[in-house]
Coordinates of C-alpha atoms and ligand atoms in Angstrom, one line a residue:
M1 CA 19.4 -10.8 7.7
K2 CA 16.1 -12.5 7.2
G3 CA 15.3 -10.5 4.1
L4 CA 18.5 -11.1 2.3
I5 CA 17.9 -14.8 2.3
Y6 CA 14.1 -15.0 2.0
N7 CA 14.5 -16.6 -1.4
Y8 CA 16.5 -19.5 -0.1
S9 CA 14.8 -22.6 1.2
S10 CA 17.1 -22.8 4.2
I11 CA 15.5 -19.8 6.0
R12 CA 12.0 -21.2 5.1
K13 CA 12.9 -24.4 6.7
E14 CA 14.3 -22.7 9.7
M15 CA 11.1 -20.7 10.1
L16 CA 8.8 -23.6 9.5
K17 CA 10.8 -25.7 11.9
D18 CA 10.6 -23.0 14.5
V19 CA 7.9 -24.9 16.4
V20 CA 7.2 -22.2 18.9
R21 CA 6.5 -19.8 16.0
T22 CA 4.6 -22.1 13.7
K23 CA 2.7 -24.1 16.3
T24 CA 1.5 -21.0 18.0
Y25 CA 0.0 -19.7 14.8
Q26 CA -1.5 -23.1 14.1
N27 CA -3.0 -23.4 17.6
V28 CA -4.3 -19.8 17.4
I29 CA -6.1 -20.6 14.1
Y30 CA -7.3 -24.2 14.8
Q31 CA -8.5 -23.4 18.4
N32 CA -10.3 -20.3 17.4
T33 CA -12.1 -21.2 14.2
F34 CA -14.9 -18.8 15.1
L35 CA -12.5 -16.0 14.1
F36 CA -12.1 -17.5 10.6
K37 CA -15.4 -19.2 9.7
N38 CA -16.8 -17.6 6.5
K39 CA -14.3 -14.7 6.8
V40 CA -12.2 -13.2 4.0
V41 CA -8.6 -13.4 5.2
L42 CA -5.4 -11.6 4.0
D43 CA -2.1 -13.3 4.7
V44 CA 0.6 -10.6 4.5
G45 CA 3.9 -12.0 3.4
A46 CA 2.7 -15.5 2.9
G47 CA 6.0 -17.3 2.1
T48 CA 5.1 -21.0 1.4
G49 CA 1.5 -20.1 2.3
I50 CA 1.5 -22.1 5.6
L51 CA -0.6 -19.6 7.5
S52 CA -3.1 -19.4 4.6
F53 CA -3.5 -23.2 4.7
F54 CA -4.2 -23.1 8.4
C55 CA -6.9 -20.4 7.8
A56 CA -8.4 -22.3 4.9
K57 CA -8.7 -25.4 7.1
A58 CA -10.3 -23.3 9.8
G59 CA -13.1 -22.5 7.5
A60 CA -12.2 -19.1 5.9
K61 CA -14.4 -18.2 3.0
H62 CA -11.4 -17.0 1.0
V63 CA -7.7 -16.4 1.7
Y64 CA -5.6 -13.9 -0.3
A65 CA -1.9 -14.8 0.2
I66 CA 0.4 -11.9 -0.8
E67 CA 4.1 -12.7 -1.2
C68 CA 6.7 -10.6 -3.0
S69 CA 9.6 -13.2 -3.3
H70 CA 9.9 -16.1 -5.8
M71 CA 8.4 -18.2 -3.1
A72 CA 5.0 -17.0 -4.4
D73 CA 5.5 -19.4 -7.3
M74 CA 6.1 -22.3 -5.0
A75 CA 3.1 -21.2 -2.9
K76 CA 0.9 -21.3 -6.0
E77 CA 2.1 -24.8 -6.7
I78 CA 1.6 -26.0 -3.1
V79 CA -2.0 -24.6 -3.1
Q80 CA -2.8 -26.6 -6.2
A81 CA -1.0 -29.8 -5.0
N82 CA -3.1 -29.7 -1.8
G83 CA -6.4 -29.0 -3.5
F84 CA -7.0 -25.5 -2.1
S85 CA -7.2 -23.6 -5.4
N86 CA -10.9 -22.6 -4.7
V87 CA -10.1 -21.1 -1.3
I88 CA -6.6 -19.7 -1.5
T89 CA -5.4 -17.1 -4.1
V90 CA -1.7 -16.4 -4.1
L91 CA -0.8 -13.0 -5.4
K92 CA 2.8 -12.3 -6.3
G93 CA 4.0 -8.8 -5.5
K94 CA 4.5 -6.2 -2.8
V95 CA 1.6 -5.6 -0.5
E96 CA 2.1 -1.9 -1.2
E97 CA 1.7 -2.4 -5.0
I98 CA -0.7 -5.2 -5.4
E99 CA -4.4 -4.9 -6.5
L100 CA -6.7 -7.1 -4.5
P101 CA -9.8 -8.6 -6.3
V102 CA -11.8 -7.5 -3.2
T103 CA -12.1 -4.2 -1.4
C104 CA -12.6 -5.5 2.1
I105 CA -10.9 -7.9 4.4
D106 CA -12.2 -9.3 7.7
V107 CA -9.0 -10.7 9.1
I108 CA -5.3 -10.0 8.6
I109 CA -2.8 -12.7 9.5
S110 CA 0.9 -12.1 9.3
E111 CA 4.2 -13.3 10.7
W112 CA 6.1 -10.0 10.2
M113 CA 8.4 -9.9 13.2
G114 CA 12.1 -9.4 12.6
Y115 CA 15.1 -9.7 14.9
F116 CA 14.7 -7.2 17.7
L117 CA 11.1 -7.2 16.7
L118 CA 11.5 -4.3 14.3
F119 CA 14.4 -5.2 12.1
E120 CA 13.3 -5.2 8.4
N121 CA 10.3 -3.0 9.2
M122 CA 7.7 -5.4 7.9
L123 CA 5.4 -4.0 10.5
N124 CA 4.7 -1.0 8.2
T125 CA 3.6 -3.4 5.5
V126 CA 1.0 -4.9 7.9
L127 CA -0.2 -1.5 8.9
Y128 CA -0.5 -0.4 5.3
A129 CA -2.7 -3.5 4.5
R130 CA -4.7 -2.8 7.7
D131 CA -5.4 0.8 6.7
K132 CA -6.2 -0.1 3.1
W133 CA -8.4 -3.2 3.3
L134 CA -9.4 -4.1 6.8
I135 CA -13.1 -3.6 7.7
N136 CA -13.9 -1.4 10.7
D137 CA -14.3 -4.2 13.3
G138 CA -11.8 -6.5 11.5
I139 CA -9.0 -8.2 13.4
V140 CA -5.2 -8.3 13.0
L141 CA -3.4 -11.4 14.2
P142 CA -1.2 -11.1 16.2
D143 CA -2.5 -7.8 17.6
K144 CA 0.0 -7.1 20.4
A145 CA 3.8 -7.0 20.4
S146 CA 6.0 -6.0 23.3
L147 CA 9.8 -5.3 23.6
Y148 CA 11.7 -6.1 26.8
L149 CA 15.2 -5.3 28.1
T150 CA 17.4 -7.0 30.7
A151 CA 21.1 -7.1 31.6
I152 CA 23.6 -10.0 31.4
E153 CA 27.0 -11.1 32.5
D154 CA 28.8 -12.1 29.3
A155 CA 32.5 -11.9 29.9
E156 CA 33.5 -14.8 27.7
Y157 CA 31.5 -13.7 24.7
K158 CA 32.4 -10.1 25.0
E159 CA 36.1 -11.1 25.0
D160 CA 35.6 -13.3 22.0
K161 CA 33.4 -10.9 19.9
I162 CA 34.6 -7.5 20.9
E163 CA 37.9 -7.3 22.8
F164 CA 39.5 -9.8 20.3
W165 CA 40.1 -6.9 18.0
N166 CA 42.4 -5.0 20.4
D167 CA 45.2 -7.4 19.8
V168 CA 45.1 -9.6 16.7
Y169 CA 48.3 -11.6 16.5
G170 CA 50.0 -8.6 18.0
F171 CA 48.3 -5.9 15.9
D172 CA 45.9 -3.2 17.0
M173 CA 42.6 -3.6 15.1
S174 CA 40.5 -1.7 17.6
C175 CA 38.9 0.3 14.7
I176 CA 37.0 -3.0 14.0
R177 CA 36.2 -3.3 17.7
K178 CA 34.4 0.1 17.4
Q179 CA 32.3 -1.2 14.6
A180 CA 31.6 -4.6 16.3
M181 CA 30.4 -2.6 19.3
M182 CA 27.8 -0.9 17.2
E183 CA 26.3 -4.1 15.8
P184 CA 23.7 -5.7 18.0
L185 CA 24.4 -9.4 18.1
V186 CA 21.6 -11.9 17.5
D187 CA 22.3 -14.9 19.7
T188 CA 20.8 -17.0 22.4
V189 CA 21.5 -16.0 26.0
D190 CA 21.5 -18.5 28.8
Q191 CA 19.0 -17.5 31.5
N192 CA 21.7 -18.0 34.2
Q193 CA 23.5 -14.9 32.7
I194 CA 20.6 -12.6 33.6
V195 CA 21.7 -10.2 36.4
T196 CA 18.7 -7.9 36.7
N197 CA 14.9 -7.8 36.4
C198 CA 13.4 -7.7 32.9
Q199 CA 11.9 -4.4 32.0
L200 CA 9.0 -3.9 29.6
L201 CA 10.0 -1.1 27.2
K202 CA 7.1 -0.8 24.8
T203 CA 3.9 -2.4 23.9
M204 CA 2.4 -2.0 20.4
N205 CA -1.2 -2.5 19.6
I206 CA -1.1 -3.6 16.0
S207 CA -4.8 -3.0 15.5
K208 CA -4.6 0.7 16.4
M209 CA -1.0 2.0 16.2
A210 CA 0.2 4.5 13.6
P211 CA 3.4 3.6 11.7
G212 CA 5.2 6.3 13.6
D213 CA 4.6 4.5 16.9
A214 CA 7.4 2.1 16.0
S215 CA 9.8 4.9 16.8
F216 CA 10.0 5.6 20.5
T217 CA 12.1 6.4 23.5
A218 CA 11.4 4.3 26.6
P219 CA 12.9 4.6 30.1
F220 CA 14.2 1.6 31.9
K221 CA 15.4 0.7 35.4
L222 CA 17.3 -2.6 35.8
V223 CA 17.8 -3.6 39.4
A224 CA 20.6 -6.2 40.1
E225 CA 19.3 -9.4 41.7
R226 CA 22.8 -10.4 42.8
N227 CA 26.4 -9.1 42.9
D228 CA 27.7 -9.5 39.4
Y229 CA 29.2 -7.8 36.3
I230 CA 27.2 -6.5 33.4
H231 CA 28.6 -6.7 30.0
A232 CA 25.6 -6.3 27.8
L233 CA 21.9 -5.4 27.7
V234 CA 19.6 -7.9 26.0
A235 CA 16.4 -7.1 24.1
Y236 CA 13.7 -9.6 23.2
F237 CA 10.0 -9.5 22.3
D238 CA 6.8 -11.3 22.8
V239 CA 3.6 -11.3 20.7
S240 CA 0.0 -12.1 21.7
F241 CA -3.2 -12.9 20.0
T242 CA -5.7 -11.2 22.4
K243 CA -8.8 -11.9 20.2
C244 CA -8.5 -15.6 20.9
H245 CA -11.0 -17.3 23.2
K246 CA -8.1 -17.7 25.7
M247 CA -5.2 -15.3 25.3
M248 CA -2.4 -17.0 23.3
G249 CA 1.1 -16.0 22.2
F250 CA 4.8 -16.6 22.6
S251 CA 7.9 -15.0 24.0
T252 CA 11.4 -14.9 22.5
G253 CA 13.0 -14.2 25.9
P254 CA 16.0 -16.1 27.4
R255 CA 13.7 -17.9 29.9
S256 CA 11.4 -19.3 27.1
K257 CA 11.9 -22.0 24.6
A258 CA 14.4 -20.8 21.9
T259 CA 13.1 -19.5 18.6
H260 CA 14.9 -18.6 15.4
W261 CA 14.7 -14.9 16.6
K262 CA 17.0 -15.7 19.5
Q263 CA 17.7 -12.6 21.5
T264 CA 19.5 -9.3 20.6
V265 CA 22.6 -8.5 22.6
L266 CA 23.9 -4.9 22.9
Y267 CA 27.4 -4.8 24.4
L268 CA 28.3 -2.0 26.8
E269 CA 31.5 0.0 26.4
D270 CA 32.6 -0.7 30.1
V271 CA 32.1 -3.7 32.3
L272 CA 29.7 -2.6 35.1
T273 CA 30.4 -3.9 38.6
I274 CA 26.9 -3.9 40.1
C275 CA 25.8 -4.8 43.6
E276 CA 22.6 -6.5 44.5
G277 CA 19.8 -3.9 44.7
E278 CA 21.6 -1.3 42.7
A279 CA 19.9 0.1 39.6
L280 CA 21.1 0.7 36.1
V281 CA 18.8 3.4 34.8
G282 CA 18.5 5.0 31.4
S283 CA 16.5 5.0 28.2
M284 CA 16.4 3.4 24.9
T285 CA 15.5 5.2 21.6
V286 CA 14.5 3.1 18.7
E287 CA 13.8 4.3 15.2
P288 CA 14.1 3.1 11.6
N289 CA 17.3 4.4 9.9
K290 CA 16.5 7.5 7.8
K291 CA 18.4 6.4 4.7
N292 CA 17.4 2.7 4.9
P293 CA 14.1 2.3 6.8
R294 CA 14.6 -1.5 7.0
D295 CA 17.6 -0.9 9.3
V296 CA 17.1 0.1 12.9
D297 CA 19.0 2.7 14.8
I298 CA 19.2 2.3 18.6
M299 CA 20.4 4.8 21.1
L300 CA 21.1 3.7 24.7
K301 CA 21.6 6.1 27.5
Y302 CA 22.5 4.6 30.9
S303 CA 24.0 5.4 34.2
L304 CA 24.9 3.5 37.3
N305 CA 25.8 5.2 40.5
G306 CA 26.9 2.2 42.5
Q307 CA 29.2 1.4 45.4
H308 CA 31.9 -0.1 43.2
C309 CA 31.1 1.6 39.8
Q310 CA 30.0 5.0 38.6
V311 CA 29.3 5.2 34.9
S312 CA 27.2 7.4 32.7
R313 CA 27.2 6.9 28.9
T314 CA 25.4 7.1 25.6
Q315 CA 25.9 4.4 23.0
H316 CA 24.7 4.1 19.4
Y317 CA 23.9 0.9 17.6
K318 CA 22.7 0.0 14.1
M319 CA 21.0 -3.2 13.1
R320 CA 21.6 -3.9 9.4
Ligands
SAH1 N1 3.9 -16.4 6.4 C1 5.1 -17.2 6.2 C2 6.4 -16.4 5.9 C3 6.8 -15.3 6.9 S1 8.3 -14.5 6.5 C4 5.3 -18.1 7.3 O1 4.8 -17.8 8.4 O2 6.1 -19.1 7.2 C5 7.7 -13.0 5.8 C6 7.4 -13.1 4.3 O3 6.9 -11.8 3.9 C7 8.7 -13.3 3.5 O4 8.4 -14.4 2.6 C8 8.8 -12.0 2.6 O5 9.3 -12.3 1.3 C9 7.4 -11.5 2.6 N2 7.3 -10.0 2.5 C10 8.1 -9.1 3.2 N3 7.7 -7.8 2.8 C11 6.7 -8.0 1.9 C12 5.9 -7.0 1.2 N4 6.1 -5.7 1.3 N5 5.0 -7.5 0.3 C13 4.8 -8.8 0.2 N6 5.5 -9.8 0.9 C14 6.5 -9.3 1.7

């Protein structure tokens, strides 16, 4: 989604106007200039170059801004227009293919997160840059990302997005329903819809992890906090910058201020009738699609052995 429209200015504006996102990076950089003073910085996927500008202002010795889309040409112009040509070098191309004029980097900064954290698989590009250029005690910003899961009541939307296909002006189009069920929906969830606790699925340490660590199976136990119905599971992520003087970061969860990432909704085949205190238990398996590694395959196994509802199922989803 994000990738297909990277070249258009609308998504640029949407990202830059995402205040939670952009302000967090700005605060991280401006309030922790000790991380940047006289350092050589690499901006992985620089876009307009906004993060490079923050780093340059914070006193970086030099910033290399790599960007593969046509936005790189704009970034070059913006660097000139703002008088940063001596500090920021924009390099147009893929991180995986570019030759850097230096062999070592002190700091890597990147805003690589996709929907459901991992959609588009730009994390691998950051890890590639880390392993190729980052000095031993160099830092990666952000350096921690976590994925969470919760369950929601969502009768109205499920009806509108999924069950709609069962009877379209009197015709059975349920083959489309099947497909719609497999597509995680990126949308904002009202916190009042949350029925259970929020479960941490996986934390990734961007400074240390191997590319393969982005594929995983994680167990979950979601305990109902009230009597309600569950129509979907909802995934979201947070990122942190643990190398700051004071820990900083942001969350894309339904209880936090909305971001352009929204949340990711996975509809369940059946409506679950759950009583307060009962647990929906299972596991989620996440891995890049074998044919197209920018897509994400998700497998959900879950069961509820409740007073009013007994269900055990496996469902497959594809983000593309
Ligand atoms: N840093 C900018 C843009 C973030 S969006 C900001 O914070 O506003 C991520 C950017 O990374 C996109 O512009 C995309 O074109 C670029 N990108 C993705 N994969 C890349 C790769 N392999 N090499 C270089 N740039 C890449």
